[in-house]
Coordinates of C-alpha atoms and ligand atoms in Angstrom, one line a residue:
M1 CA 68.1 83.3 -64.3
K2 CA 70.7 80.6 -64.8
V3 CA 72.5 79.0 -61.9
L4 CA 75.4 76.6 -62.0
F5 CA 75.9 74.4 -58.9
V6 CA 79.5 73.4 -58.2
A7 CA 80.1 70.7 -55.5
S8 CA 82.4 67.8 -54.7
E9 CA 79.6 65.3 -54.7
A10 CA 76.0 65.0 -55.8
A11 CA 73.3 62.3 -55.4
P12 CA 72.6 60.0 -57.2
F13 CA 76.0 60.0 -58.9
I14 CA 78.3 59.9 -55.9
K15 CA 77.6 60.4 -52.2
T16 CA 79.4 60.4 -48.9
G17 CA 77.1 62.8 -47.0
G18 CA 74.3 65.3 -46.8
L19 CA 75.9 67.7 -49.3
A20 CA 75.2 65.1 -52.0
D21 CA 71.6 65.0 -51.1
V22 CA 71.3 68.8 -51.3
M23 CA 73.0 68.8 -54.7
G24 CA 70.7 66.0 -55.9
A25 CA 67.5 67.8 -54.9
L26 CA 67.9 71.6 -54.9
P27 CA 68.7 72.1 -58.6
K28 CA 65.5 70.1 -59.5
A29 CA 63.4 72.1 -57.1
L30 CA 64.7 75.4 -58.5
Q31 CA 64.1 74.2 -62.1
A32 CA 60.5 73.5 -61.1
L33 CA 60.2 77.2 -60.1
G34 CA 61.6 78.3 -63.4
V35 CA 65.2 78.9 -62.5
E36 CA 67.5 77.2 -65.1
T37 CA 70.0 75.1 -63.3
A38 CA 73.0 72.9 -64.1
L39 CA 75.5 71.0 -61.9
V40 CA 79.2 70.2 -62.1
I41 CA 81.1 67.6 -60.0
P42 CA 84.4 65.7 -60.6
N43 CA 84.3 62.6 -62.7
Y44 CA 85.2 60.2 -59.9
E45 CA 86.2 56.6 -60.4
G46 CA 83.3 55.6 -58.1
I47 CA 80.5 56.9 -60.3
S48 CA 78.6 53.9 -61.5
E49 CA 78.7 52.6 -65.1
E50 CA 74.9 53.3 -65.3
Y51 CA 75.8 57.0 -65.4
K52 CA 79.2 56.8 -67.1
S53 CA 77.6 55.1 -70.1
R54 CA 75.2 58.0 -70.5
M55 CA 78.0 60.7 -70.6
E56 CA 79.2 62.4 -73.7
T57 CA 82.4 64.4 -74.0
V58 CA 81.6 68.0 -74.7
Y59 CA 85.0 69.7 -74.3
T60 CA 88.6 68.9 -73.8
G61 CA 91.4 71.3 -73.0
T62 CA 94.0 72.1 -70.4
V63 CA 94.2 74.0 -67.1
D64 CA 97.3 75.7 -65.7
L65 CA 98.0 75.3 -62.0
S66 CA 101.3 77.1 -61.3
W67 CA 103.9 75.4 -63.5
R68 CA 101.6 72.5 -64.3
N69 CA 99.5 72.2 -67.4
Q70 CA 96.8 69.6 -66.8
Y71 CA 94.4 67.9 -69.1
M72 CA 90.7 68.6 -68.5
G73 CA 87.8 66.8 -70.1
V74 CA 84.1 67.7 -69.7
Q75 CA 81.6 64.9 -69.8
K76 CA 77.9 65.7 -69.8
L77 CA 74.6 63.9 -69.2
V78 CA 71.1 65.2 -68.6
A79 CA 69.3 63.8 -65.5
D80 CA 65.8 64.8 -64.6
G81 CA 66.1 67.7 -67.0
I82 CA 69.3 69.0 -65.3
P83 CA 72.5 69.2 -67.4
V84 CA 75.2 67.6 -65.2
Y85 CA 78.9 68.2 -66.1
F86 CA 81.7 66.0 -64.9
I87 CA 85.2 67.3 -64.8
D88 CA 87.5 64.6 -66.0
N89 CA 91.1 64.0 -65.1
E90 CA 92.1 60.5 -64.2
Y91 CA 95.3 61.5 -62.4
Y92 CA 93.2 63.5 -59.9
F93 CA 89.9 61.6 -59.7
K94 CA 90.6 57.9 -60.6
R95 CA 91.1 57.0 -57.0
E96 CA 89.4 54.7 -54.6
K97 CA 87.8 57.4 -52.5
L98 CA 86.7 61.0 -52.8
Y99 CA 88.8 62.8 -50.2
G100 CA 91.7 62.4 -47.8
F101 CA 94.7 62.6 -50.2
D102 CA 97.9 64.6 -49.7
D103 CA 97.2 66.5 -52.8
D104 CA 93.6 67.5 -52.1
A105 CA 94.4 71.2 -52.4
E106 CA 95.7 70.6 -55.9
R107 CA 92.8 68.3 -56.8
F108 CA 90.1 70.7 -55.8
A109 CA 91.9 73.8 -57.1
F110 CA 92.1 72.0 -60.4
F111 CA 88.4 71.1 -60.2
V112 CA 87.2 74.7 -59.7
K113 CA 89.6 76.2 -62.2
A114 CA 88.5 73.6 -64.8
T115 CA 84.9 74.5 -64.0
L116 CA 85.5 78.1 -64.8
A117 CA 87.5 77.3 -67.8
M118 CA 84.8 75.1 -69.3
L119 CA 82.1 77.9 -69.2
P120 CA 82.7 79.5 -72.6
H121 CA 82.7 76.0 -74.2
I122 CA 79.4 74.7 -72.9
D123 CA 75.8 75.7 -73.7
F124 CA 75.2 77.3 -70.3
R125 CA 76.4 80.7 -69.3
P126 CA 75.3 81.1 -65.7
D127 CA 74.3 84.4 -64.0
V128 CA 75.2 82.8 -60.7
I129 CA 77.7 80.2 -59.7
H130 CA 76.6 78.5 -56.5
S131 CA 79.6 76.8 -54.9
N132 CA 79.5 74.6 -51.8
D133 CA 81.8 73.8 -48.9
W134 CA 85.6 74.0 -48.8
H135 CA 86.3 71.9 -51.9
T136 CA 84.9 74.7 -54.1
G137 CA 86.2 77.5 -51.8
M138 CA 88.8 78.7 -54.3
L139 CA 86.4 79.2 -57.1
G140 CA 85.5 82.7 -56.1
A141 CA 89.2 83.6 -55.8
Y142 CA 90.0 82.3 -59.3
L143 CA 87.0 84.0 -60.7
K144 CA 87.7 87.4 -59.3
E145 CA 91.5 87.5 -59.3
D146 CA 91.9 85.9 -62.6
F147 CA 89.0 84.9 -64.9
M148 CA 87.1 88.2 -64.6
Q149 CA 89.8 89.9 -66.7
D150 CA 88.0 88.2 -69.6
P151 CA 84.7 90.0 -70.5
F152 CA 82.9 86.7 -70.7
Y153 CA 83.1 86.3 -66.9
Q154 CA 82.3 89.9 -66.0
G155 CA 79.1 90.3 -64.0
L156 CA 79.0 86.6 -63.0
K157 CA 78.0 86.3 -59.3
N158 CA 79.2 83.7 -56.8
I159 CA 77.1 82.4 -53.9
Y160 CA 78.9 80.2 -51.4
T161 CA 77.1 77.7 -49.1
I162 CA 78.6 76.4 -45.9
H163 CA 77.3 72.9 -45.1
N164 CA 79.8 72.1 -42.4
L165 CA 82.3 74.6 -41.1
K166 CA 84.3 72.0 -39.4
Y167 CA 85.9 70.9 -42.6
Q168 CA 87.7 73.9 -44.0
G169 CA 90.4 72.7 -46.4
V170 CA 93.4 73.9 -44.5
F171 CA 96.8 73.6 -46.2
G172 CA 100.4 74.9 -45.7
R173 CA 101.2 78.3 -47.1
E174 CA 103.8 76.9 -49.5
I175 CA 101.0 75.9 -51.8
V176 CA 100.0 79.4 -52.7
E177 CA 102.4 80.0 -55.6
N178 CA 103.6 76.5 -56.2
V179 CA 100.2 74.7 -56.4
L180 CA 97.4 77.3 -56.6
G181 CA 99.4 79.5 -58.8
M182 CA 98.1 82.5 -56.9
P183 CA 100.1 85.6 -55.8
L184 CA 101.4 85.6 -52.2
R185 CA 99.6 88.9 -51.5
L186 CA 96.3 86.9 -51.2
L187 CA 97.9 85.1 -48.2
Y188 CA 99.2 88.3 -46.7
N189 CA 96.0 90.3 -47.1
G190 CA 94.1 87.4 -45.4
N191 CA 91.8 86.7 -48.4
I192 CA 92.7 83.0 -48.5
E193 CA 94.4 82.7 -45.1
N194 CA 93.5 81.8 -41.5
G195 CA 95.9 81.3 -38.7
G196 CA 98.9 81.5 -41.1
N197 CA 97.6 78.7 -43.3
V198 CA 95.8 78.6 -46.6
N199 CA 92.1 78.1 -45.8
F200 CA 89.8 77.2 -48.7
M201 CA 86.7 77.8 -46.6
K202 CA 87.8 81.3 -45.8
A203 CA 88.6 82.0 -49.4
G204 CA 85.1 80.8 -50.4
M205 CA 83.6 83.3 -47.9
C206 CA 85.8 86.1 -48.7
Y207 CA 85.2 86.1 -52.5
A208 CA 81.5 85.2 -52.4
D209 CA 79.0 87.9 -53.3
Y210 CA 76.7 86.2 -50.7
I211 CA 77.2 83.4 -48.2
T212 CA 74.5 81.0 -47.0
T213 CA 74.4 78.3 -44.4
V214 CA 71.9 75.5 -44.4
S215 CA 69.9 76.8 -41.4
S216 CA 69.3 80.2 -39.9
T217 CA 70.3 79.0 -36.4
Y218 CA 73.6 77.7 -37.8
A219 CA 74.3 81.0 -39.5
E220 CA 74.1 82.6 -36.1
E221 CA 75.8 79.9 -34.1
I222 CA 79.0 80.0 -36.2
T223 CA 79.7 83.5 -35.0
Y224 CA 80.6 81.9 -31.6
P225 CA 83.8 80.1 -30.8
Y226 CA 81.9 76.9 -29.8
F227 CA 80.7 76.4 -33.4
G228 CA 83.0 78.7 -35.4
E229 CA 85.9 76.3 -35.6
G230 CA 88.4 79.3 -35.6
L231 CA 86.5 81.2 -38.2
E232 CA 84.0 82.8 -35.9
D233 CA 85.5 86.3 -36.0
Y234 CA 85.6 86.2 -39.8
V235 CA 82.0 84.9 -40.0
A236 CA 80.9 87.8 -37.7
L237 CA 82.7 90.2 -40.1
C238 CA 80.6 88.8 -43.0
A239 CA 77.4 89.7 -41.1
G240 CA 76.1 91.8 -44.0
K241 CA 76.3 89.0 -46.5
I242 CA 75.4 85.8 -44.7
S243 CA 72.1 84.1 -43.8
G244 CA 70.6 80.7 -43.5
I245 CA 68.2 78.8 -45.7
L246 CA 67.0 75.5 -44.3
N247 CA 67.4 72.5 -46.5
G248 CA 64.4 70.4 -47.5
L249 CA 63.7 66.8 -47.9
D250 CA 63.1 65.1 -51.2
D251 CA 59.6 64.0 -50.5
K252 CA 59.4 61.7 -53.5
E253 CA 62.6 59.9 -52.6
Y254 CA 61.6 59.6 -49.0
D255 CA 58.0 58.5 -49.0
P256 CA 56.7 55.8 -46.6
E257 CA 53.8 55.3 -48.9
T258 CA 55.9 54.2 -51.9
D259 CA 59.2 53.2 -50.4
Q260 CA 60.2 49.8 -52.0
N261 CA 62.4 49.0 -49.0
L262 CA 59.5 48.7 -46.6
P263 CA 57.7 45.5 -45.7
V264 CA 54.5 47.5 -45.1
C265 CA 53.9 51.0 -46.6
F266 CA 51.8 53.6 -44.9
N267 CA 50.7 57.2 -45.0
G268 CA 49.2 59.8 -42.6
T269 CA 45.8 58.2 -42.9
N270 CA 46.6 54.6 -42.1
V271 CA 49.8 55.1 -40.0
F272 CA 48.3 53.8 -36.8
I273 CA 47.2 50.5 -38.4
K274 CA 50.2 49.9 -40.7
K275 CA 53.2 51.3 -38.9
P276 CA 52.9 48.8 -36.0
L277 CA 53.1 46.1 -38.6
A278 CA 56.3 47.6 -40.0
K279 CA 57.6 47.8 -36.5
E280 CA 56.9 44.1 -35.8
E281 CA 58.6 43.2 -39.1
L282 CA 61.7 45.2 -38.0
Q283 CA 61.8 43.5 -34.6
R284 CA 61.6 40.2 -36.4
E285 CA 64.3 41.1 -38.9
L286 CA 66.7 42.3 -36.2
G287 CA 66.1 39.5 -33.7
L288 CA 64.3 41.7 -31.1
T289 CA 61.3 40.6 -29.0
V290 CA 58.3 41.1 -31.2
D291 CA 56.0 43.4 -29.3
R292 CA 54.4 46.5 -30.6
E293 CA 53.8 47.9 -27.1
I294 CA 57.5 48.2 -26.4
P295 CA 58.8 51.6 -27.7
V296 CA 61.6 51.2 -30.3
L297 CA 64.3 53.9 -30.1
A298 CA 66.6 54.3 -33.2
M299 CA 69.8 56.0 -34.2
I300 CA 71.0 56.1 -37.8
T301 CA 74.2 58.0 -37.6
R302 CA 77.9 58.3 -38.1
L303 CA 79.4 57.1 -34.8
V304 CA 81.3 60.3 -34.0
E305 CA 81.5 62.9 -31.3
A306 CA 79.8 65.6 -33.3
K307 CA 76.6 63.5 -33.5
G308 CA 76.4 63.3 -29.7
L309 CA 77.7 59.7 -29.4
D310 CA 79.5 60.5 -26.2
L311 CA 76.3 61.8 -24.6
F312 CA 74.4 58.7 -25.7
T313 CA 77.0 56.1 -24.7
Y314 CA 77.1 57.8 -21.3
I315 CA 73.4 57.3 -20.5
M316 CA 72.6 54.2 -22.5
D317 CA 72.9 51.8 -19.5
E318 CA 70.5 53.9 -17.5
L319 CA 68.2 54.2 -20.5
M320 CA 68.0 50.4 -20.8
E321 CA 66.5 50.2 -17.3
E322 CA 63.3 51.4 -19.0
Q323 CA 61.2 49.1 -21.0
V324 CA 62.6 50.0 -24.4
Q325 CA 64.3 48.6 -27.4
L326 CA 67.2 50.2 -29.2
V327 CA 68.3 49.9 -32.8
V328 CA 71.6 51.5 -34.0
V329 CA 72.8 51.7 -37.6
G330 CA 76.0 53.4 -38.7
T331 CA 79.8 53.3 -38.9
G332 CA 82.4 55.5 -37.3
D333 CA 84.8 55.6 -34.4
E334 CA 85.7 52.1 -33.0
A335 CA 85.4 53.3 -29.4
Y336 CA 81.7 54.1 -29.8
A337 CA 81.1 50.9 -32.0
N338 CA 82.6 48.8 -29.2
A339 CA 80.6 50.4 -26.4
L340 CA 77.4 49.8 -28.4
R341 CA 78.3 46.2 -29.2
E342 CA 78.8 45.6 -25.6
L343 CA 75.3 47.0 -24.9
A344 CA 73.8 44.6 -27.4
W345 CA 75.5 41.7 -25.8
T346 CA 74.2 42.6 -22.4
H347 CA 70.6 43.2 -23.6
P348 CA 69.8 40.4 -26.1
G349 CA 66.4 40.8 -27.6
N350 CA 66.2 44.5 -26.8
V351 CA 69.3 46.0 -28.5
S352 CA 70.3 45.7 -32.1
V353 CA 73.6 47.3 -33.1
N354 CA 74.5 47.3 -36.8
I355 CA 77.9 48.7 -37.5
L356 CA 77.4 49.1 -41.2
F357 CA 75.5 51.3 -43.6
D358 CA 72.6 49.9 -45.5
E359 CA 70.1 52.2 -47.1
G360 CA 67.3 49.6 -47.2
L361 CA 67.8 48.7 -43.5
A362 CA 67.9 52.4 -42.7
R363 CA 64.5 53.0 -44.3
R364 CA 63.0 50.0 -42.5
V365 CA 64.3 51.4 -39.2
Y366 CA 62.8 54.8 -39.8
A367 CA 59.5 53.1 -40.6
G368 CA 59.6 50.8 -37.6
A369 CA 60.9 53.2 -34.9
D370 CA 58.8 55.2 -32.5
L371 CA 61.5 57.6 -31.3
F372 CA 64.5 58.8 -33.4
I373 CA 67.5 60.0 -31.3
M374 CA 69.8 62.7 -32.7
P375 CA 71.7 64.5 -29.9
S376 CA 74.2 66.3 -32.2
R377 CA 76.8 68.7 -30.7
Y378 CA 76.2 70.8 -33.8
E379 CA 74.2 70.2 -36.9
A380 CA 74.2 72.7 -39.8
C381 CA 70.9 71.3 -41.0
G382 CA 70.5 67.5 -40.7
L383 CA 68.4 65.3 -42.9
S384 CA 67.8 62.3 -40.7
Q385 CA 65.3 64.1 -38.4
M386 CA 63.3 65.1 -41.5
I387 CA 63.2 61.6 -42.8
A388 CA 62.3 60.3 -39.4
M389 CA 59.4 62.7 -39.1
R390 CA 58.1 61.7 -42.5
Y391 CA 58.2 58.0 -41.5
G392 CA 56.3 58.7 -38.3
A393 CA 59.3 58.3 -35.9
V394 CA 59.3 61.2 -33.4
P395 CA 62.7 62.9 -33.3
V396 CA 64.5 63.6 -30.0
V397 CA 67.1 66.2 -30.8
R398 CA 69.4 68.7 -29.3
A399 CA 68.2 72.2 -30.2
T400 CA 71.1 73.2 -32.5
G401 CA 71.4 74.4 -36.1
G402 CA 68.9 72.8 -38.4
L403 CA 67.6 70.5 -35.7
K404 CA 66.4 73.6 -33.8
D405 CA 64.9 75.0 -37.0
S406 CA 63.0 71.9 -38.0
V407 CA 62.0 70.3 -34.7
K408 CA 59.5 72.1 -32.6
N409 CA 59.2 70.9 -29.0
F410 CA 55.9 69.2 -28.3
D411 CA 54.1 70.4 -25.2
K412 CA 51.7 67.9 -23.7
Y413 CA 49.6 70.7 -22.2
T414 CA 48.9 72.5 -25.4
A415 CA 49.4 69.4 -27.7
V416 CA 49.2 71.7 -30.7
D417 CA 52.0 72.1 -33.1
G418 CA 55.1 70.5 -31.7
N419 CA 56.6 67.8 -34.0
G420 CA 59.2 66.3 -31.8
L421 CA 61.2 66.7 -28.5
S422 CA 64.2 68.8 -28.0
F423 CA 66.7 69.8 -25.3
E424 CA 69.0 72.8 -25.1
N425 CA 72.3 71.8 -23.4
F426 CA 74.9 69.4 -24.5
N427 CA 74.3 67.3 -21.4
A428 CA 73.8 63.6 -21.2
H429 CA 71.1 63.6 -18.6
E430 CA 69.2 66.3 -20.4
L431 CA 69.2 63.8 -23.3
L432 CA 68.0 61.0 -21.0
F433 CA 65.2 63.0 -19.4
T434 CA 64.0 64.2 -22.8
I435 CA 63.9 60.6 -24.0
K436 CA 62.0 59.7 -20.9
R437 CA 59.5 62.5 -21.5
G438 CA 59.0 60.9 -24.9
L439 CA 58.3 57.6 -23.3
T440 CA 55.6 59.1 -21.1
Y441 CA 53.9 60.5 -24.3
F442 CA 54.2 57.1 -25.9
A443 CA 52.3 55.6 -23.1
D444 CA 49.4 58.1 -23.6
K445 CA 48.0 56.9 -26.9
P446 CA 45.8 60.0 -28.0
L447 CA 48.7 62.3 -27.1
W448 CA 51.2 60.1 -28.9
E449 CA 49.0 59.9 -32.1
K450 CA 48.7 63.7 -32.2
L451 CA 52.5 64.0 -31.9
V452 CA 53.1 61.4 -34.6
L453 CA 50.7 63.1 -37.0
N454 CA 52.3 66.5 -36.3
A455 CA 55.7 65.0 -37.2
M456 CA 54.4 63.4 -40.4
Q457 CA 52.7 66.6 -41.5
S458 CA 55.8 68.9 -41.0
D459 CA 56.5 70.9 -44.1
N460 CA 60.1 70.2 -45.0
S461 CA 59.6 70.4 -48.7
W462 CA 62.4 71.6 -51.0
T463 CA 60.0 74.0 -52.7
R464 CA 60.0 76.2 -49.6
S465 CA 63.8 76.3 -49.6
A466 CA 64.1 76.7 -53.4
R467 CA 61.9 79.8 -53.3
A468 CA 64.2 81.4 -50.8
Y469 CA 67.2 80.6 -53.0
A470 CA 65.4 81.9 -56.1
D471 CA 64.8 85.2 -54.3
L472 CA 68.4 85.3 -53.2
Y473 CA 69.7 84.8 -56.8
D474 CA 67.5 87.7 -58.0
K475 CA 68.8 89.9 -55.2
V476 CA 72.4 89.0 -55.8
A477 CA 72.4 88.9 -59.6
G478 CA 70.4 92.2 -59.6
V479 CA 67.6 91.1 -61.8
P480 CA 65.3 94.2 -62.0
E481 CA 61.6 94.0 -61.4
P482 CA 60.0 94.0 -64.8
A483 CA 59.1 97.7 -65.5
E484 CA 55.5 98.5 -66.1
T485 CA 55.5 100.3 -69.4
V486 CA 52.7 102.1 -71.0
S487 CA 53.0 103.6 -74.5
E488 CA 52.2 107.1 -75.3
E489 CA 49.4 105.8 -77.5
Q490 CA 47.8 104.0 -74.6
V491 CA 47.9 107.1 -72.5
E492 CA 46.4 109.2 -75.3
A493 CA 43.7 106.6 -75.9
T494 CA 42.7 106.5 -72.3
A495 CA 42.7 110.3 -72.1
E496 CA 40.5 110.5 -75.2
E497 CA 38.0 108.0 -73.8
I498 CA 37.7 109.9 -70.5
L499 CA 37.4 113.2 -72.3
K500 CA 34.6 111.9 -74.5
A501 CA 32.8 110.8 -71.4
V502 CA 33.0 114.1 -69.5
E503 CA 32.8 116.5 -72.3
G504 CA 29.8 118.7 -72.4
T505 CA 29.0 118.6 -68.7
P506 CA 29.5 122.1 -67.3
E507 CA 31.2 120.8 -64.2
A508 CA 33.7 118.8 -66.1
E509 CA 34.5 121.8 -68.3
A510 CA 35.1 123.9 -65.3
G511 CA 37.3 121.2 -63.8
L512 CA 39.4 120.9 -67.0
Q513 CA 39.8 124.7 -67.0
A514 CA 41.1 124.6 -63.5
A515 CA 43.5 121.8 -64.3
A516 CA 44.8 123.7 -67.3
Q517 CA 45.4 126.8 -65.2
E518 CA 47.3 124.9 -62.6
N519 CA 49.4 123.2 -65.2
E520 CA 50.4 126.6 -66.6
A521 CA 51.5 127.6 -63.1
E522 CA 53.5 124.5 -62.7
V523 CA 55.3 124.8 -66.0
N524 CA 56.4 128.3 -64.9
N525 CA 57.5 127.0 -61.6
I526 CA 59.5 124.2 -63.0
T527 CA 61.2 126.2 -65.6
K528 CA 62.1 128.8 -62.9
A529 CA 63.2 126.2 -60.5
E530 CA 65.4 124.2 -62.9
P531 CA 66.8 126.8 -65.3
E532 CA 69.9 124.7 -66.1
T533 CA 67.8 122.1 -67.8
V534 CA 66.1 124.6 -70.1
P535 CA 68.1 126.5 -72.7
A536 CA 67.7 130.3 -72.2
E537 CA 65.8 130.9 -75.4
E538 CA 63.2 128.4 -74.4
T539 CA 62.3 129.9 -71.0
H540 CA 59.2 131.9 -71.1
S541 CA 57.0 134.2 -69.1
G542 CA 53.3 133.9 -68.6
A543 CA 52.7 136.6 -71.2
A544 CA 54.6 134.7 -73.9
E545 CA 52.8 131.4 -73.5
E546 CA 49.9 132.0 -75.9
A547 CA 52.3 132.8 -78.7
E548 CA 54.8 130.0 -78.0
P549 CA 52.9 126.9 -76.8
V550 CA 55.3 124.5 -78.4
K551 CA 58.4 126.0 -76.9
K552 CA 56.8 126.1 -73.6
K553 CA 55.8 122.5 -73.8
T554 CA 59.3 121.4 -74.8
A555 CA 60.7 123.4 -71.9
A556 CA 58.3 121.9 -69.5
K557 CA 59.1 118.4 -70.7
K558 CA 62.8 118.9 -70.4
A559 CA 62.5 120.3 -67.0
A560 CA 60.3 117.4 -66.0
T561 CA 62.9 114.9 -66.8
K562 CA 64.4 115.7 -63.5
K563 CA 62.5 113.1 -61.6
T564 CA 62.2 114.7 -58.3
T565 CA 60.8 117.9 -59.7
A566 CA 58.4 116.0 -61.8
K567 CA 57.2 114.1 -58.8
K568 CA 56.6 117.3 -56.9
A569 CA 54.6 118.6 -59.8
A570 CA 52.6 115.4 -59.9
T571 CA 51.6 115.9 -56.3
K572 CA 50.5 119.4 -56.9
K573 CA 48.4 118.3 -59.8
S574 CA 46.4 116.0 -57.8
A575 CA 44.0 118.7 -56.6
A576 CA 43.1 119.5 -60.2
K577 CA 42.7 115.9 -61.0
K578 CA 40.3 115.4 -58.2
N579 CA 38.1 118.2 -59.5
V580 CA 37.8 116.6 -62.9
A581 CA 37.3 113.1 -61.6
G582 CA 34.5 114.2 -59.3
D583 CA 32.8 116.1 -62.1
A584 CA 33.1 113.2 -64.4
E585 CA 31.6 110.8 -61.9
E586 CA 28.6 113.0 -61.3
G587 CA 27.9 114.1 -64.9
A588 CA 28.7 110.9 -66.8
E589 CA 26.2 108.7 -68.7
T590 CA 26.1 104.9 -68.7
K591 CA 28.9 104.8 -71.2
K592 CA 31.1 106.6 -68.8
V593 CA 31.0 103.6 -66.5
S594 CA 32.6 101.2 -68.9
T595 CA 35.0 103.9 -70.1
R596 CA 36.2 104.3 -66.5
K597 CA 36.5 100.6 -66.1
R598 CA 38.8 100.3 -69.1
A599 CA 40.8 103.2 -67.8
A600 CA 41.0 101.6 -64.4
K601 CA 42.6 98.6 -65.9
K602 CA 45.5 100.7 -67.0
S603 CA 45.8 101.7 -63.4
A604 CA 49.2 102.4 -62.0
A605 CA 51.0 102.5 -65.3
V606 CA 49.0 105.4 -66.5
T607 CA 49.4 107.2 -63.3
D608 CA 53.2 106.9 -63.7
A609 CA 53.2 108.0 -67.3
A610 CA 51.1 111.0 -66.4
S611 CA 53.2 112.1 -63.5
V612 CA 56.5 111.9 -65.3
E613 CA 55.2 113.5 -68.4
T614 CA 54.5 116.8 -66.7
P615 CA 52.2 119.5 -67.9
A616 CA 50.8 119.7 -71.3
P617 CA 49.6 123.1 -70.6
A618 CA 48.2 124.5 -73.8
E619 CA 45.6 121.8 -74.6
P620 CA 44.3 120.3 -71.4
K621 CA 41.2 119.0 -73.1
K622 CA 43.0 117.1 -75.8
R623 CA 45.7 115.5 -73.6
G624 CA 43.6 115.1 -70.6
R625 CA 45.9 112.7 -68.8
K626 CA 44.9 113.9 -65.4
P627 CA 41.2 113.2 -65.7
G628 CA 42.0 109.7 -67.1
T629 CA 44.3 109.0 -64.3
K630 CA 42.1 110.1 -61.5
I631 CA 38.9 108.4 -62.6
K632 CA 40.8 105.2 -62.9
K633 CA 42.3 105.6 -59.5
K634 CA 38.9 106.3 -57.9
D635 CA 37.6 103.1 -59.5
A636 CA 40.4 101.2 -58.1
E637 CA 39.6 102.3 -54.6
Ligands
GLC701 C1 76.6 68.7 -43.8 C2 76.0 69.0 -42.5 C3 74.6 68.6 -42.3 C4 73.7 69.1 -43.5 C5 74.4 68.6 -44.8 C6 73.7 69.2 -46.0 O1 76.7 67.3 -43.9 O2 76.8 68.5 -41.4 O3 74.0 69.1 -41.1 O4 72.5 68.5 -43.4 O5 75.7 69.1 -44.9 O6 73.6 70.6 -46.1

């Protein structure tokens, strides 16, 4: 199975969000399971020299976009065993940021068309193209409306993953012919349209052979208007081809035991000795009162409404009436940044607000924090809660999307398997009360330690997710189960062995006779029941059979190729098989035992061969498939 991932960003090359993390980790996890993967992203200006210097040009050509004919280059490097292709065009991608330009529709239409165009020229012909989010939404449309006319592309499947339904790639309808170079009928029939506009996300869903989202809960939530962002009805229509697979966490990348950013490293065994030291270091670094007994609450987040910042800013004054410290790291809307700054001014020594993003600081905050707050309005999957758990910071989340699927509410009465705290409604005081519940757990050391360990031991590995994707690729690309084949020789050999073992015992002889007679009857039945499969001259009556054994056999075999009939015959035969098997068991010598064991090894395969190859009526002793089959089957039981 070969899978090509197509996305607008991928770690470690270029990253603005969680999509890049997934693209950096999933292809590797799949490769480890034996799925061959490759990745393609645009060759942005922002990709560091470290990677650019390792790229080689593997193809150059042009791509048509309506009346335009644009240069495309394909650069390649291999990272961690994964071939990574970079679509090159400086006009489109030599810019200071990744998204947010007037010609984004054109840039990403170019990107996916170039991706398809490069396939015959690289050393990787995928079975499945796995595209992600709106930027790659047009890929399926170009594939099925255009490229598939070329036999090279026929049979290629497309899986489309929604990471965030909020960003859909919505553009004016005038781009259909003039930019996309697509027929207007795709707008009128709704394939690439929503609410009168061109919608890349909808196109991605429409043309995909299968759609996934990054958690099961999100897959269901987006069928409702609250989460569906105007596409809920269409999502619901796609019910038969959409499901969720929860993302994982790169547990090598995020490991408190080896993380170079931490002043003190720790693991599940020494966490209660070392983590308090990491916490004190963090308090020192951020100018907070150094005291390991004060619970440290943390938020590492974009400061936007979707992440629940309005809930948090609403209750933060009330929260600070408790004996707690708060650390915030992140950038975003100025209104939230200012509200948080003000909180820091009014609570010196207890609140540290850092309006910036610094990966090293983020890691030290995860390691030093006791509670990690994530009250998202929606969250397709979310990564921070998984990092927090691995670093022993207990998450407090709103039960939505991937937060609901990865954080199980801890119940102090059972204190068994919960790994965090969660609340249902998007309500500021539900958030506050849930944080307060966490504070009461913090004050009860044995309970708290159980909760911290549960969080640290949560299984968020990519392997689990990768297995689910691998199964999906098999399902979508129609890879058949390997057929269990047994040669005619093997069947004969097994039969001979069994016959040798039973021959001579009077009971076995009687059993074989009975089987032979039953076979004769079946052959007659089959040829009568299925006259169209047997030429007239080959049909026979019971009287003719002695004289024409070969003809009869041929007729029987032809008839038996009708699978259902053959199966019926096989069922009928079972009585005769039982006879012989029973006899063989009773009358056999020591040698029989080993013979039967060998026969048993051939197990189901021989059974199949025997039942399809119906009746060999004339020479039951010689062919003897039924005895062989039965004895083996008995052994298996
Ligand atoms: C988007 C989603 C986030 C998810 C990430 C990776 O950024 O908003 O929830 O974790 O994609 O799938």
